[in-house]
XYZ file of N, CA and C in Angstrom:
426
model
N 8.736 17.012 3.864
C 9.105 16.642 5.207
C 9.984 17.746 5.773
N 9.693 18.154 6.994
C 10.483 19.220 7.607
C 11.642 18.632 8.422
N 12.443 19.520 9.000
C 13.662 19.143 9.715
C 13.362 18.193 10.873
N 12.451 18.582 11.756
C 12.154 17.769 12.942
C 11.569 16.418 12.572
N 10.662 16.398 11.628
C 10.047 15.144 11.203
C 11.093 14.205 10.607
N 12.008 14.766 9.848
C 13.060 13.962 9.239
C 13.952 13.324 10.292
N 14.406 14.115 11.251
C 15.282 13.588 12.303
C 14.542 12.539 13.122
N 13.306 12.819 13.464
C 12.501 11.862 14.236
C 12.306 10.558 13.453
N 11.978 10.675 12.175
C 11.768 9.497 11.338
C 13.038 8.666 11.231
N 14.170 9.320 11.044
C 15.424 8.574 10.914
C 15.789 7.854 12.206
N 15.522 8.473 13.348
C 15.810 7.791 14.605
C 14.770 6.709 14.916
N 13.533 6.897 14.480
C 12.526 5.847 14.667
C 12.837 4.636 13.790
N 13.389 4.886 12.613
C 13.786 3.813 11.703
C 15.285 3.558 11.841
N 15.739 3.493 13.079
C 17.157 3.430 13.433
C 17.934 2.399 12.623
N 17.392 1.209 12.483
C 18.080 0.161 11.735
C 17.178 -0.440 10.661
N 16.291 0.372 10.112
C 15.415 -0.089 9.044
C 16.091 0.193 7.710
N 16.598 -0.869 7.109
C 17.315 -0.728 5.848
C 16.419 -1.027 4.654
N 15.172 -1.395 4.903
C 14.236 -1.665 3.814
C 13.306 -0.469 3.649
N 12.678 -0.374 2.505
C 11.769 0.732 2.238
C 12.473 1.850 1.501
N 11.823 3.009 1.498
C 12.312 4.141 0.724
C 12.304 5.405 1.567
N 13.244 6.305 1.277
C 13.332 7.598 1.955
C 13.380 8.699 0.903
N 12.539 9.714 1.077
C 12.513 10.815 0.118
C 13.734 11.710 0.318
N 13.981 12.554 -0.675
C 15.159 13.427 -0.628
C 15.200 14.278 0.621
N 14.066 14.899 0.964
C 14.084 15.806 2.114
C 14.416 15.070 3.409
N 13.951 13.844 3.554
C 14.286 13.068 4.755
C 15.799 12.872 4.843
N 16.397 12.486 3.739
C 17.839 12.249 3.714
C 18.627 13.535 3.976
N 18.296 14.605 3.246
C 19.098 15.827 3.343
C 18.905 16.557 4.662
N 17.696 16.566 5.236
C 17.502 17.179 6.552
C 18.284 16.414 7.615
N 18.273 15.086 7.528
C 19.022 14.295 8.506
C 20.522 14.524 8.333
N 21.004 14.644 7.107
C 22.410 14.935 6.849
C 22.788 16.295 7.424
N 21.925 17.279 7.251
C 22.179 18.606 7.829
C 22.234 18.528 9.355
N 21.328 17.768 9.962
C 21.344 17.573 11.420
C 22.673 16.974 11.866
N 23.143 15.955 11.156
C 24.411 15.297 11.509
C 25.573 16.290 11.414
N 25.602 17.089 10.360
C 26.689 18.053 10.166
C 26.676 19.110 11.250
N 25.509 19.701 11.516
C 25.411 20.755 12.532
C 25.768 20.212 13.913
N 25.209 19.060 14.276
C 25.492 18.480 15.593
C 26.971 18.131 15.730
N 27.587 17.640 14.673
C 29.016 17.297 14.724
C 29.876 18.539 14.934
N 29.528 19.628 14.256
C 30.281 20.876 14.419
C 30.134 21.403 15.846
N 28.904 21.440 16.338
C 28.659 21.948 17.690
C 29.385 21.086 18.723
N 29.264 19.778 18.618
C 29.929 18.898 19.573
C 31.452 18.976 19.452
N 31.954 19.187 18.258
C 33.387 19.386 18.076
C 33.877 20.648 18.771
N 33.074 21.707 18.688
C 33.427 22.950 19.386
C 33.390 22.770 20.897
N 32.378 22.078 21.386
C 32.279 21.821 22.827
C 33.452 20.953 23.283
N 33.758 19.908 22.532
C 34.910 19.060 22.867
C 36.195 19.879 22.901
N 36.387 20.752 21.922
C 37.585 21.584 21.877
C 37.670 22.526 23.058
N 36.548 23.115 23.434
C 36.538 24.058 24.554
C 36.763 23.349 25.890
N 36.204 22.170 26.034
C 36.303 21.457 27.309
C 37.609 20.671 27.427
N 38.010 19.992 26.371
C 39.159 19.085 26.453
C 40.414 19.627 25.782
N 40.348 20.791 25.230
C 41.508 21.396 24.583
C 41.483 21.194 23.082
N 41.958 22.201 22.368
C 41.885 22.180 20.905
C 42.897 21.245 20.276
N 44.045 21.067 20.907
C 45.072 20.208 20.325
C 44.920 18.749 20.731
N 43.971 18.480 21.590
C 43.790 17.136 22.117
C 42.958 16.288 21.158
N 43.357 15.056 20.951
C 42.594 14.153 20.095
C 41.423 13.518 20.833
N 41.339 13.748 22.129
C 40.272 13.197 22.960
C 39.013 14.031 22.753
N 38.009 13.453 22.125
C 36.753 14.164 21.867
C 35.578 13.218 22.120
N 35.252 12.986 23.379
C 34.244 11.977 23.698
C 32.841 12.313 23.198
N 32.457 13.565 23.235
C 31.107 13.914 22.782
C 30.941 13.661 21.290
N 31.888 14.107 20.513
C 31.836 13.881 19.061
C 31.902 12.397 18.737
N 32.761 11.678 19.439
C 32.901 10.241 19.175
C 31.626 9.478 19.523
N 31.026 9.787 20.658
C 29.779 9.121 21.048
C 28.642 9.451 20.092
N 28.574 10.704 19.646
C 27.547 11.100 18.690
C 27.726 10.359 17.367
N 28.967 10.276 16.899
C 29.235 9.555 15.654
C 28.862 8.086 15.780
N 29.186 7.497 16.898
C 28.848 6.100 17.132
C 27.334 5.887 17.189
N 26.627 6.833 17.820
C 25.169 6.719 17.967
C 24.426 6.957 16.656
N 25.022 7.675 15.738
C 24.309 8.023 14.501
C 24.787 7.269 13.267
N 25.753 6.381 13.425
C 26.244 5.680 12.227
C 25.185 4.745 11.641
N 24.459 4.014 12.478
C 23.424 3.119 11.950
C 22.258 3.875 11.325
N 21.729 4.934 11.980
C 20.664 5.679 11.301
C 21.136 6.322 9.993
N 22.386 6.749 9.938
C 22.924 7.343 8.705
C 23.004 6.315 7.592
N 23.497 5.131 7.923
C 23.560 4.063 6.925
C 22.163 3.641 6.487
N 21.230 3.585 7.443
C 19.864 3.160 7.125
C 19.169 4.161 6.202
N 19.278 5.453 6.500
C 18.602 6.447 5.658
C 19.271 6.519 4.282
N 20.571 6.312 4.220
C 21.255 6.275 2.923
C 20.786 5.071 2.114
N 20.640 3.953 2.780
C 20.130 2.753 2.117
C 18.727 2.987 1.566
N 17.852 3.560 2.396
C 16.483 3.818 1.950
C 16.441 4.856 0.839
N 17.358 5.828 0.883
C 17.413 6.843 -0.178
C 17.821 6.203 -1.502
N 18.802 5.311 -1.464
C 19.194 4.601 -2.680
C 18.043 3.737 -3.189
N 17.301 3.139 -2.283
C 16.132 2.354 -2.694
C 15.102 3.230 -3.397
N 14.977 4.481 -2.963
C 13.992 5.377 -3.570
C 14.316 5.654 -5.035
N 15.591 5.622 -5.381
C 15.964 5.829 -6.787
C 16.187 4.488 -7.487
N 15.682 3.422 -6.861
C 15.696 2.065 -7.426
C 17.105 1.509 -7.592
N 17.947 1.767 -6.592
C 19.305 1.226 -6.584
C 19.495 0.420 -5.298
N 20.328 -0.579 -5.374
C 20.627 -1.410 -4.217
C 21.448 -0.620 -3.197
N 21.285 -0.958 -1.943
C 22.059 -0.295 -0.882
C 23.545 -0.622 -0.991
N 23.882 -1.670 -1.692
C 25.289 -2.020 -1.883
C 26.053 -0.912 -2.612
N 25.339 -0.024 -3.303
C 26.003 1.091 -3.977
C 26.643 2.051 -2.985
N 26.285 1.938 -1.702
C 26.949 2.772 -0.686
C 28.452 2.513 -0.653
N 28.879 1.342 -1.105
C 30.304 1.015 -1.114
C 31.099 1.910 -2.067
N 30.390 2.660 -2.923
C 31.083 3.627 -3.782
C 31.847 4.664 -2.969
N 31.445 4.846 -1.731
C 32.115 5.823 -0.883
C 33.584 5.450 -0.684
N 33.921 4.188 -0.904
C 35.302 3.731 -0.758
C 36.180 4.127 -1.945
N 35.553 4.534 -3.048
C 36.303 4.985 -4.222
C 36.601 6.475 -4.033
N 37.881 6.830 -3.947
C 38.219 8.236 -3.691
C 37.618 9.189 -4.729
N 37.070 10.266 -4.264
C 36.509 11.379 -5.024
C 35.359 10.992 -5.953
N 35.590 10.097 -6.894
C 34.556 9.725 -7.862
C 33.355 9.097 -7.153
N 33.607 8.225 -6.192
C 32.524 7.574 -5.457
C 31.649 8.580 -4.733
N 32.284 9.560 -4.083
C 31.533 10.607 -3.375
C 30.676 11.407 -4.350
N 31.262 11.767 -5.479
C 30.540 12.585 -6.461
C 29.325 11.830 -6.990
N 29.494 10.565 -7.319
C 28.386 9.765 -7.839
C 27.287 9.642 -6.789
N 27.654 9.354 -5.540
C 26.648 9.210 -4.483
C 25.897 10.523 -4.224
N 26.603 11.629 -4.193
C 25.932 12.922 -3.990
C 24.974 13.200 -5.146
N 25.407 12.911 -6.360
C 24.537 13.091 -7.524
C 23.274 12.251 -7.379
N 23.420 10.978 -7.012
C 22.261 10.102 -6.849
C 21.351 10.573 -5.730
N 21.928 11.061 -4.647
C 21.106 11.510 -3.519
C 20.279 12.749 -3.871
N 20.706 13.476 -4.884
C 19.977 14.663 -5.331
C 18.879 14.344 -6.341
N 18.874 13.145 -6.864
C 17.895 12.753 -7.879
C 16.525 12.495 -7.255
N 15.452 12.812 -7.986
C 14.121 12.471 -7.474
C 13.932 10.960 -7.468
N 13.115 10.483 -6.554
C 12.837 9.057 -6.469
C 11.994 8.585 -7.638
N 11.971 7.287 -7.842
C 11.148 6.734 -8.906
C 9.675 6.895 -8.549
N 8.874 7.241 -9.531
C 7.441 7.390 -9.297
C 6.788 6.031 -9.239
N 5.865 5.900 -8.321
C 5.156 4.638 -8.176
C 6.013 3.609 -7.463
N 5.470 2.420 -7.317
C 6.216 1.377 -6.617
C 7.431 0.931 -7.419
N 8.477 0.555 -6.701
C 9.620 -0.080 -7.343
C 9.934 -1.347 -6.553
N 11.037 -1.987 -6.838
C 11.343 -3.260 -6.194
C 11.570 -3.137 -4.689
N 11.710 -1.913 -4.172
C 11.989 -1.712 -2.761
C 10.786 -1.223 -1.966
N 9.662 -0.963 -2.617
C 8.466 -0.548 -1.891
C 7.636 0.455 -2.661
N 6.555 0.882 -2.004
C 5.657 1.866 -2.596
C 6.285 3.240 -2.600
N 5.783 4.096 -3.463
C 6.231 5.476 -3.540
C 5.860 6.178 -2.235
N 6.830 6.785 -1.527
C 6.516 7.484 -0.285
C 5.516 8.625 -0.471
N 5.449 9.186 -1.683
C 4.498 10.262 -1.954
C 3.130 9.736 -2.339
N 3.025 8.437 -2.572
C 1.749 7.850 -2.949
C 1.410 8.042 -4.414
N 2.395 8.449 -5.219
C 2.158 8.619 -6.660
C 1.945 7.260 -7.298
N 0.919 7.156 -8.082
C 0.612 5.917 -8.780
C 0.673 6.209 -10.270
N 1.699 5.717 -10.975
C 1.817 6.035 -12.395
C 0.664 5.448 -13.205
N 0.443 6.034 -14.351
C -0.615 5.568 -15.237
C -0.324 4.123 -15.631
N -1.328 3.287 -15.514
C -1.179 1.890 -15.890
C -0.593 1.012 -14.808
N -0.447 1.543 -13.589
C 0.145 0.745 -12.513
C -0.782 -0.366 -12.058
N -2.076 -0.263 -12.356
C -3.022 -1.272 -11.929
C -3.237 -2.343 -12.989
N -2.309 -2.474 -13.926
C -2.490 -3.444 -14.994
C -1.920 -4.821 -14.654
N -1.579 -5.053 -13.401
C -1.125 -6.364 -12.970
C 0.373 -6.571 -13.067
N 1.155 -5.488 -13.295
C 2.604 -5.631 -13.374
C 3.232 -5.930 -12.017
N 2.550 -5.549 -10.968
C 3.060 -5.807 -9.622
C 1.889 -6.163 -8.734
N 2.205 -6.785 -7.636
C 1.162 -7.159 -6.676
C 1.282 -6.237 -5.472
N 0.359 -5.251 -5.333
C 0.474 -4.288 -4.244
C 0.554 -4.954 -2.864
N -0.073 -6.099 -2.679
C -0.028 -6.738 -1.371
C 1.350 -7.298 -1.047
N 2.188 -7.512 -2.065
C 3.518 -8.057 -1.819
C 4.552 -6.973 -1.588
N 4.208 -5.719 -1.818
C 5.139 -4.627 -1.617
C 4.793 -3.959 -0.297
N 5.742 -3.900 0.661
C 5.419 -3.319 1.962
C 5.151 -1.829 1.866
N 4.213 -1.345 2.630
C 3.903 0.067 2.680
C 4.841 0.718 3.682
N 5.675 1.653 3.213
C 6.657 2.276 4.085
C 6.199 3.600 4.638
N 5.093 4.126 4.168
C 4.555 5.392 4.684
C 5.402 6.573 4.272
N 5.114 7.735 4.884
C 5.853 8.960 4.549
C 7.036 9.051 5.411
């Protein structure tokens, strides 16, 4: 998945907390958030002053992207077969961040898991032996 497709997908799935998100979708969207925040911070500083705490552009951008960020993080955790509740690790100073970054770098589980089908369409050997019901697992697409 490329940069534009990732950003578009994350905004299209604005509040979709179910399904799975591949690594590139998550990391491209994270890069978009970082770059846009830096640029808007510079614009806010130039327009409203560097010492001023008033930064409406950055604040509005953060407010507009918090739900898509939480949603893509949730879907990314689902891709590695973990509950979205693990996002609460971010509240644990330092260790929580390190664990979450490590997990976000891990490849997703191959084949379907409890959160949906493999976004890459990989079907592990023996997946058709009746261990899961494909009709009960929603297709999340790429």
